[in-house]
GROMACS .gro file of C-alpha atoms in nm:
model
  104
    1UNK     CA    1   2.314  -4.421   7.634
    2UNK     CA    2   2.327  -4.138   7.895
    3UNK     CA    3   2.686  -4.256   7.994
    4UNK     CA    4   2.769  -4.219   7.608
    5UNK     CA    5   2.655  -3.857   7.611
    6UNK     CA    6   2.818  -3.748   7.924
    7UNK     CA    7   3.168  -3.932   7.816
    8UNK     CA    8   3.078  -3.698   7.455
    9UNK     CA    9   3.136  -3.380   7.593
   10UNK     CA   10   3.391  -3.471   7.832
   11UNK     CA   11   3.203  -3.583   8.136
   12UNK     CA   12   2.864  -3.566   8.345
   13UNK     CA   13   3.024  -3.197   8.492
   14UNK     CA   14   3.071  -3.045   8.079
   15UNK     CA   15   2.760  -3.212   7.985
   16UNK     CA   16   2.511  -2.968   8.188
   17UNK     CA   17   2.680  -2.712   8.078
   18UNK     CA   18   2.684  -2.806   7.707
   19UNK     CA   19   2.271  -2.894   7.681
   20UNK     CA   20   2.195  -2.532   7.893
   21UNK     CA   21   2.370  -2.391   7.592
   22UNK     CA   22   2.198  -2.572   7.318
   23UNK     CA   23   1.845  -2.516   7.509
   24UNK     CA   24   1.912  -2.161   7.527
   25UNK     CA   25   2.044  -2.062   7.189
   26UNK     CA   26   1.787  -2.287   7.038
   27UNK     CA   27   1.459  -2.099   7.191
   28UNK     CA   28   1.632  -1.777   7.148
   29UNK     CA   29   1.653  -1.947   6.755
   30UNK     CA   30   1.330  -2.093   6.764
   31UNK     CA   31   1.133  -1.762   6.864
   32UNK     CA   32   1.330  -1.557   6.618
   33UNK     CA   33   1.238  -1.794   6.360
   34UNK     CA   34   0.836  -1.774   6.471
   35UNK     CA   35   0.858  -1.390   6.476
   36UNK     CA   36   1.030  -1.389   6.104
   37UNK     CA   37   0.757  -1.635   6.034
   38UNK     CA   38   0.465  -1.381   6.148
   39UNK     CA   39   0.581  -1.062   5.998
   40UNK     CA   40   0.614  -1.220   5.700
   41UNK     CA   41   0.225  -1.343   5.690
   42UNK     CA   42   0.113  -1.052   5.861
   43UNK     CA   43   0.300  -0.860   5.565
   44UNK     CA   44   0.123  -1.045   5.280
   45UNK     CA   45  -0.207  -1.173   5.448
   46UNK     CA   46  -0.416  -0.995   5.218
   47UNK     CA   47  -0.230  -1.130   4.884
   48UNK     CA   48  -0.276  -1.514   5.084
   49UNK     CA   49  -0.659  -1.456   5.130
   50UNK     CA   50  -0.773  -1.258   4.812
   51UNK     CA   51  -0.488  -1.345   4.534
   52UNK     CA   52  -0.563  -1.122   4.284
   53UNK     CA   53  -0.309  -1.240   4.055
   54UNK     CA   54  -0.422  -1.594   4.052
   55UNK     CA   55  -0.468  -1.695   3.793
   56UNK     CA   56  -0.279  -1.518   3.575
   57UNK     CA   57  -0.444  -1.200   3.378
   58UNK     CA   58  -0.783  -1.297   3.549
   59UNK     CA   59  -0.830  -0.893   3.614
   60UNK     CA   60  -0.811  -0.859   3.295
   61UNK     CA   61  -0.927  -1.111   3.102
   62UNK     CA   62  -1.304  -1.209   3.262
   63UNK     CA   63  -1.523  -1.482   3.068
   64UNK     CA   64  -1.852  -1.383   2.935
   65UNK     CA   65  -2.123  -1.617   3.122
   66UNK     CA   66  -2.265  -1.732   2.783
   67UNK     CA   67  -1.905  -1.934   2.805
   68UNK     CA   68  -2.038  -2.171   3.024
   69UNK     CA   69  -2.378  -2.218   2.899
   70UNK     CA   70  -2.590  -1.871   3.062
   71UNK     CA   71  -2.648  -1.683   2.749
   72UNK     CA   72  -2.947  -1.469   2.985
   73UNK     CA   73  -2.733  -1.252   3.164
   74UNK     CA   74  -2.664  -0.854   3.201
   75UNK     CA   75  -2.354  -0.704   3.214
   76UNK     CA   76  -2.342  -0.458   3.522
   77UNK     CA   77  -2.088  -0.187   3.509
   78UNK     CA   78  -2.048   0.057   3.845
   79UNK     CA   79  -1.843   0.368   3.907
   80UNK     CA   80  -1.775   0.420   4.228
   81UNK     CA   81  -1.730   0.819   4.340
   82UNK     CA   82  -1.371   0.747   4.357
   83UNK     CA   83  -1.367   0.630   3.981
   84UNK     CA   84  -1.340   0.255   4.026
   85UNK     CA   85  -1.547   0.083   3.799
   86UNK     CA   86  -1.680  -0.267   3.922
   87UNK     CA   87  -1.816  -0.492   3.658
   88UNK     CA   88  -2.034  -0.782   3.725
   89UNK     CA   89  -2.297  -1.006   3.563
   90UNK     CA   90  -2.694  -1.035   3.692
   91UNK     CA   91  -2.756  -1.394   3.548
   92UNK     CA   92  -3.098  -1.474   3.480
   93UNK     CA   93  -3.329  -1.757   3.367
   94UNK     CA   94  -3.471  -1.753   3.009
   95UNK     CA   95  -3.836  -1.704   3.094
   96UNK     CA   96  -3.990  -1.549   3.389
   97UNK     CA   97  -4.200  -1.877   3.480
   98UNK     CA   98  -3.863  -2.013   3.488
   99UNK     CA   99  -3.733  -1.752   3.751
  100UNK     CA  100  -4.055  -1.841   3.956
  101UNK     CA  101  -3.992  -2.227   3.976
  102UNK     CA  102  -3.591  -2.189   4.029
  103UNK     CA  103  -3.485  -2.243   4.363
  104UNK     CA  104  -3.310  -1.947   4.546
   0.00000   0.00000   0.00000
């Protein structure tokens, strides 16, 4: 097998030569390819971890909680100083002996 490899590239003297080459240009490749790799994650990290977008319109378009069978809820609506608004839902049990046995 080795003899096939050295008779490839014209001899055991061309061969050395030859895989020097291919080990250099293909770690030179290698870390270009890794530090593509990590700009591009470190340049959308936050869309990998907190997708927004996904799924579709879910900013938007946020079920009630009486959807999936909590019709004792409150809608909560905060304004932040900046003018945000966050919206959220305190879901409750129906009675308050209910709230008392419910586990937490």
């Amino acid at each position: 097998m080795l003899y096939a490899i050295f008779a490839f590239f014209g001899g055991a003297e061309n061969a050395l030569p030859t895989v020097m080459n291919w080990l250099y240009y293909g770690t030179i490749a290698g870390v270009g390819l890794g530090t593509v790799a990590l700009a591009i994650v470190w340049v959308f990290q936050r869309d990998m971890v907190y997708p927004a977008a996904f799924p579709a319109h879910s900013r938007e378009r946020v079920p009630l909680p009486s959807q999936f069978g909590m019709p004792h809820f409150d809608d909560i609506r905060l304004e932040t100083p900046d003018k945000v608004v966050i919206r959220g839902y305190l879901i409750k049990q129906a009675t308050d002996e209910e709230t008392k046995r419910a586990p937490t």
